PDB file of C-alpha atoms in Angstrom:
ATOM      1  CA  MET A 114      75.275 121.735 118.598  1.00 47.00           C
ATOM      2  CA  ALA A 115      77.450 118.947 117.351  1.00 44.00           C
ATOM      3  CA  PRO A 116      77.777 115.716 119.450  1.00 43.00           C
ATOM      4  CA  PRO A 117      80.900 115.523 121.409  1.00 43.00           C
ATOM      5  CA  PRO A 118      83.911 114.077 119.560  1.00 43.00           C
ATOM      6  CA  PRO A 119      85.225 110.547 120.373  1.00 42.00           C
ATOM      7  CA  PRO A 120      87.831 110.342 123.138  1.00 41.00           C
ATOM      8  CA  ALA A 121      91.395 111.116 122.256  1.00 41.00           C
ATOM      9  CA  PRO A 122      93.795 108.250 121.827  1.00 40.00           C
ATOM     10  CA  ALA A 123      95.818 107.047 124.665  1.00 39.00           C
ATOM     11  CA  VAL A 124      99.128 108.674 125.451  1.00 42.00           C
ATOM     12  CA  ALA A 125     101.634 107.859 122.676  1.00 39.00           C
ATOM     13  CA  THR A 126     105.012 106.357 123.582  1.00 43.00           C
ATOM     14  CA  GLU A 127     106.146 104.919 120.173  1.00 54.00           C
ATOM     15  CA  ALA A 128     107.592 106.806 117.263  1.00 57.00           C
ATOM     16  CA  GLY A 129     105.330 106.768 114.371  1.00 65.00           C
ATOM     17  CA  GLU A 130     102.045 106.718 116.291  1.00 88.00           C
ATOM     18  CA  SER A 131      99.597 109.059 114.746  1.00 91.00           C
ATOM     19  CA  VAL A 132      97.208 111.399 116.599  1.00 94.00           C
ATOM     20  CA  GLU A 133      94.549 113.703 115.213  1.00 95.00           C
ATOM     21  CA  ILE A 134      94.259 117.186 116.484  1.00 97.00           C
ATOM     22  CA  GLY A 135      90.648 118.675 116.311  1.00 97.00           C
ATOM     23  CA  SER A 136      89.346 121.887 115.038  1.00 97.00           C
ATOM     24  CA  HIS A 137      89.736 124.800 117.496  1.00 98.00           C
ATOM     25  CA  MET A 138      86.846 126.690 115.853  1.00 98.00           C
ATOM     26  CA  VAL A 139      83.687 126.521 113.701  1.00 98.00           C
ATOM     27  CA  GLY A 140      84.404 128.091 110.466  1.00 98.00           C
ATOM     28  CA  SER A 141      86.414 127.777 107.168  1.00 98.00           C
ATOM     29  CA  VAL A 142      89.855 126.315 107.009  1.00 97.00           C
ATOM     30  CA  VAL A 143      92.736 128.663 105.983  1.00 96.00           C
ATOM     31  CA  LEU A 144      96.113 127.136 105.189  1.00 94.00           C
ATOM     32  CA  LEU A 145      98.846 128.370 107.604  1.00 94.00           C
ATOM     33  CA  ALA A 146     100.816 129.837 104.612  1.00 94.00           C
ATOM     34  CA  ASP A 147      97.822 132.025 103.909  1.00 95.00           C
ATOM     35  CA  VAL A 148      97.655 133.617 107.314  1.00 95.00           C
ATOM     36  CA  LYS A 149      98.430 137.380 107.044  1.00 90.00           C
ATOM     37  CA  ASP A 150     101.236 137.386 109.638  1.00 94.00           C
ATOM     38  CA  PRO A 151     104.701 136.165 108.534  1.00 94.00           C
ATOM     39  CA  THR A 152     105.588 134.758 111.943  1.00 94.00           C
ATOM     40  CA  PHE A 153     102.680 132.187 111.477  1.00 95.00           C
ATOM     41  CA  SER A 154     102.593 131.858 107.763  1.00 94.00           C
ATOM     42  CA  SER A 155     106.323 131.098 107.556  1.00 94.00           C
ATOM     43  CA  GLY A 156     106.046 128.207 110.064  1.00 93.00           C
ATOM     44  CA  ALA A 157     108.448 129.962 112.343  1.00 94.00           C
ATOM     45  CA  LEU A 158     106.274 129.072 115.440  1.00 96.00           C
ATOM     46  CA  GLY A 159     105.706 125.572 114.306  1.00 95.00           C
ATOM     47  CA  ALA A 160     103.484 123.494 111.851  1.00 96.00           C
ATOM     48  CA  GLY A 161      99.841 123.978 111.829  1.00 96.00           C
ATOM     49  CA  THR A 162      96.747 125.417 110.266  1.00 97.00           C
ATOM     50  CA  ALA A 163      94.120 128.171 110.771  1.00 97.00           C
ATOM     51  CA  VAL A 164      90.359 128.656 110.768  1.00 98.00           C
ATOM     52  CA  GLU A 165      88.413 131.842 109.798  1.00 98.00           C
ATOM     53  CA  PRO A 166      85.638 131.713 112.500  1.00 98.00           C
ATOM     54  CA  THR A 167      81.884 131.835 111.925  1.00 98.00           C
ATOM     55  CA  GLU A 168      81.127 131.374 115.607  1.00 98.00           C
ATOM     56  CA  GLY A 169      82.665 133.246 118.458  1.00 98.00           C
ATOM     57  CA  LYS A 170      84.224 130.362 120.348  1.00 98.00           C
ATOM     58  CA  LEU A 171      87.538 128.851 120.810  1.00 98.00           C
ATOM     59  CA  TYR A 172      87.474 125.085 121.487  1.00 98.00           C
ATOM     60  CA  ALA A 173      90.066 122.664 122.932  1.00 98.00           C
ATOM     61  CA  PRO A 174      91.240 120.683 119.882  1.00 98.00           C
ATOM     62  CA  ALA A 175      92.645 117.798 122.149  1.00 97.00           C
ATOM     63  CA  ASP A 176      92.564 116.611 125.763  1.00 97.00           C
ATOM     64  CA  GLY A 177      95.316 118.416 127.756  1.00 98.00           C
ATOM     65  CA  LYS A 178      96.215 121.113 130.031  1.00 98.00           C
ATOM     66  CA  ILE A 179      96.137 124.824 129.555  1.00 98.00           C
ATOM     67  CA  THR A 180      99.816 125.984 129.671  1.00 98.00           C
ATOM     68  CA  VAL A 181      99.198 129.635 128.626  1.00 96.00           C
ATOM     69  CA  ALA A 182      96.186 131.848 129.074  1.00 97.00           C
ATOM     70  CA  PHE A 183      96.960 135.485 128.049  1.00 96.00           C
ATOM     71  CA  PRO A 184      94.980 137.931 130.438  1.00 94.00           C
ATOM     72  CA  THR A 185      93.758 139.765 127.176  1.00 95.00           C
ATOM     73  CA  GLY A 186      91.926 136.459 126.289  1.00 97.00           C
ATOM     74  CA  HIS A 187      93.370 136.456 122.642  1.00 97.00           C
ATOM     75  CA  ALA A 188      95.812 133.529 122.890  1.00 97.00           C
ATOM     76  CA  TYR A 189      96.148 130.183 124.589  1.00 98.00           C
ATOM     77  CA  GLY A 190      98.648 127.304 124.903  1.00 98.00           C
ATOM     78  CA  LEU A 191      97.692 123.758 125.433  1.00 98.00           C
ATOM     79  CA  ARG A 192      99.914 120.759 126.095  1.00 98.00           C
ATOM     80  CA  THR A 193      98.069 117.684 124.807  1.00 96.00           C
ATOM     81  CA  GLU A 194      98.268 114.218 126.600  1.00 94.00           C
ATOM     82  CA  ASP A 195     100.580 113.216 123.686  1.00 92.00           C
ATOM     83  CA  GLY A 196     103.051 115.944 124.494  1.00 94.00           C
ATOM     84  CA  LEU A 197     102.348 118.362 121.721  1.00 97.00           C
ATOM     85  CA  ASP A 198     102.374 122.085 122.589  1.00 97.00           C
ATOM     86  CA  LEU A 199      99.659 123.923 120.819  1.00 98.00           C
ATOM     87  CA  LEU A 200      99.354 127.698 120.477  1.00 98.00           C
ATOM     88  CA  MET A 201      95.960 129.092 119.403  1.00 98.00           C
ATOM     89  CA  HIS A 202      95.894 132.847 118.527  1.00 97.00           C
ATOM     90  CA  ILE A 203      92.560 134.355 117.993  1.00 98.00           C
ATOM     91  CA  GLY A 204      93.025 136.885 114.947  1.00 96.00           C
ATOM     92  CA  MET A 205      96.048 138.885 114.223  1.00 95.00           C
ATOM     93  CA  ASP A 206      97.157 141.919 116.345  1.00 95.00           C
ATOM     94  CA  THR A 207      94.233 141.301 118.687  1.00 96.00           C
ATOM     95  CA  VAL A 208      96.414 141.817 121.754  1.00 96.00           C
ATOM     96  CA  GLU A 209      96.022 145.440 120.977  1.00 97.00           C
ATOM     97  CA  LEU A 210      92.375 145.171 121.971  1.00 97.00           C
ATOM     98  CA  ASP A 211      93.566 144.647 125.539  1.00 97.00           C
ATOM     99  CA  GLY A 212      90.957 142.037 126.358  1.00 97.00           C
ATOM    100  CA  LYS A 213      88.006 143.922 124.841  1.00 97.00           C
ATOM    101  CA  HIS A 214      85.544 141.619 123.102  1.00 98.00           C
ATOM    102  CA  PHE A 215      87.213 138.508 124.576  1.00 98.00           C
ATOM    103  CA  GLU A 216      85.739 136.278 127.462  1.00 98.00           C
ATOM    104  CA  PRO A 217      88.278 133.573 128.689  1.00 97.00           C
ATOM    105  CA  LYS A 218      86.647 130.462 129.931  1.00 98.00           C
ATOM    106  CA  VAL A 219      89.821 128.727 131.333  1.00 98.00           C
ATOM    107  CA  ALA A 220      92.899 129.738 133.238  1.00 97.00           C
ATOM    108  CA  LYS A 221      96.460 128.459 133.225  1.00 97.00           C
ATOM    109  CA  GLY A 222      96.713 125.013 134.779  1.00 98.00           C
ATOM    110  CA  ASP A 223      93.081 123.942 133.830  1.00 98.00           C
ATOM    111  CA  THR A 224      92.622 120.533 132.287  1.00 98.00           C
ATOM    112  CA  VAL A 225      90.388 120.455 129.278  1.00 98.00           C
ATOM    113  CA  LYS A 226      88.813 117.858 127.034  1.00 97.00           C
ATOM    114  CA  ARG A 227      88.445 118.086 123.317  1.00 97.00           C
ATOM    115  CA  GLY A 228      85.549 120.231 122.524  1.00 97.00           C
ATOM    116  CA  ASP A 229      85.641 122.252 125.725  1.00 98.00           C
ATOM    117  CA  VAL A 230      85.110 125.995 125.282  1.00 98.00           C
ATOM    118  CA  ILE A 231      88.379 127.887 125.974  1.00 98.00           C
ATOM    119  CA  ALA A 232      87.241 131.307 125.167  1.00 98.00           C
ATOM    120  CA  GLU A 233      84.339 133.279 123.687  1.00 98.00           C
ATOM    121  CA  PHE A 234      84.780 136.354 121.471  1.00 98.00           C
ATOM    122  CA  ASP A 235      82.702 138.913 119.663  1.00 98.00           C
ATOM    123  CA  ILE A 236      83.396 138.425 115.967  1.00 98.00           C
ATOM    124  CA  PRO A 237      81.392 141.574 114.647  1.00 98.00           C
ATOM    125  CA  ALA A 238      83.082 143.825 117.218  1.00 98.00           C
ATOM    126  CA  ILE A 239      86.489 142.568 116.573  1.00 98.00           C
ATOM    127  CA  LYS A 240      86.126 142.938 112.765  1.00 97.00           C
ATOM    128  CA  ALA A 241      84.616 146.436 113.316  1.00 98.00           C
ATOM    129  CA  ALA A 242      87.677 147.326 115.130  1.00 97.00           C
ATOM    130  CA  GLY A 243      89.698 146.450 112.019  1.00 97.00           C
ATOM    131  CA  TYR A 244      91.345 143.045 113.069  1.00 97.00           C
ATOM    132  CA  PRO A 245      91.470 140.048 110.860  1.00 96.00           C
ATOM    133  CA  LEU A 246      90.119 136.898 112.569  1.00 97.00           C
ATOM    134  CA  ALA A 247      91.780 134.054 110.841  1.00 97.00           C
ATOM    135  CA  THR A 248      92.905 132.009 113.926  1.00 97.00           C
ATOM    136  CA  PRO A 249      96.173 129.963 113.744  1.00 98.00           C
ATOM    137  CA  MET A 250      96.739 126.775 115.727  1.00 98.00           C
ATOM    138  CA  VAL A 251     100.376 125.666 115.538  1.00 97.00           C
ATOM    139  CA  ILE A 252     102.394 122.997 117.253  1.00 97.00           C
ATOM    140  CA  THR A 253     105.237 125.000 118.741  1.00 97.00           C
ATOM    141  CA  ASN A 254     107.311 121.852 119.427  1.00 96.00           C
ATOM    142  CA  SER A 255     106.510 120.247 116.169  1.00 93.00           C
ATOM    143  CA  LYS A 256     110.269 119.933 115.076  1.00 92.00           C
ATOM    144  CA  LYS A 257     111.073 118.088 118.375  1.00 93.00           C
ATOM    145  CA  ALA A 258     107.788 116.085 119.021  1.00 93.00           C
ATOM    146  CA  ALA A 259     106.363 115.398 115.436  1.00 91.00           C
ATOM    147  CA  ALA A 260     107.856 113.311 112.764  1.00 92.00           C
ATOM    148  CA  SER A 261     105.221 114.791 110.323  1.00 93.00           C
ATOM    149  CA  VAL A 262     102.281 117.022 110.344  1.00 94.00           C
ATOM    150  CA  GLU A 263      99.611 116.843 107.689  1.00 94.00           C
ATOM    151  CA  ASP A 264      96.479 118.897 107.065  1.00 94.00           C
ATOM    152  CA  VAL A 265      93.395 116.727 107.175  1.00 93.00           C
ATOM    153  CA  GLN A 266      91.107 119.397 105.717  1.00 94.00           C
ATOM    154  CA  VAL A 267      91.596 121.469 102.489  1.00 94.00           C
ATOM    155  CA  SER A 268      91.585 125.278 102.284  1.00 93.00           C
ATOM    156  CA  GLY A 269      87.997 126.642 102.463  1.00 95.00           C
ATOM    157  CA  ALA A 270      86.540 123.446 104.030  1.00 96.00           C
ATOM    158  CA  SER A 271      83.812 124.112 106.658  1.00 97.00           C
ATOM    159  CA  VAL A 272      84.685 122.666 109.984  1.00 97.00           C
ATOM    160  CA  THR A 273      83.282 122.386 113.482  1.00 96.00           C
ATOM    161  CA  SER A 274      84.865 121.374 116.808  1.00 92.00           C
ATOM    162  CA  ALA A 275      83.991 117.739 115.971  1.00 93.00           C
ATOM    163  CA  ASP A 276      86.158 117.600 113.022  1.00 96.00           C
ATOM    164  CA  SER A 277      89.930 116.923 112.860  1.00 96.00           C
ATOM    165  CA  LEU A 278      92.386 119.458 111.325  1.00 96.00           C
ATOM    166  CA  LEU A 279      95.734 117.898 111.510  1.00 96.00           C
ATOM    167  CA  LYS A 280      97.148 114.409 111.553  1.00 95.00           C
ATOM    168  CA  VAL A 281     100.532 114.213 113.541  1.00 95.00           C
ATOM    169  CA  ALA A 282     102.987 111.355 113.363  1.00 94.00           C
ATOM    170  CA  LEU A 283     104.824 111.495 116.689  1.00 92.00           C
ATOM    171  CA  LYS A 284     108.342 110.994 117.341  1.00 88.00           C
ATOM    172  CA  ALA A 285     109.447 108.743 120.232  1.00 72.00           C
ATOM    173  CA  LYS A 286     109.089 110.552 123.562  1.00 61.00           C
ATOM    174  CA  ALA A 287     112.273 111.076 125.577  1.00 48.00           C
ATOM    175  CA  ASN A 288     112.607 108.434 128.366  1.00 41.00           C
ATOM    176  CA  ALA A 289     109.979 106.321 126.609  1.00 39.00           C
TER     177      ALA A 289
END
C-alpha cells in the first residue's frame, strides 16, 4: 500500500491559487474526451479526467465532505475544502446494477481525507455484467470555481491514490 499523500493545501481564498486533485483510483488514466459517455466526454458535467481501475476501490481525491452518496454505491459527490464540487462515477450505466457489486464506505455528510476509501467494487463481476469501468471524476462547478483545469497525467499513465490527476487554478471565492 502506498504511503498517505501529503496534506491538502489550506483553503484557498485568492484568485489564481492552484490546488491539485489526487487520483480517485489505482489504474490507468483515460482522458475525459475518451470516456464512452457523451455527457462526460463532452465536458457537459464539468472539466475532469477518468481512470480505468485495476483495483476495486474508489478513493477520496481531496479533503472534503461527501455531498452525494447514491444508495446504489456507483456515484459520489465531494465538496473539497477549496470549494470544488467533484463527481465520481464508477463505470458507465452501472446504476443499472442497482447496487450489486458495490460496497459504499461513506455516507452523505461524512468528512473524508485524501486517500480515504469511499467505496469498494468488484471489477471482474461488473465487467462480466457488460459494463465499462472507466471512472470519470469531474468538477461540476468548474466554470464557476476554476480559472483553469489542467491534466497532470497523460493518457495511459499508471496512477495510484497518492498521485495527482488535476491542477486547478481557483477563481476568487464569493465574499472572500
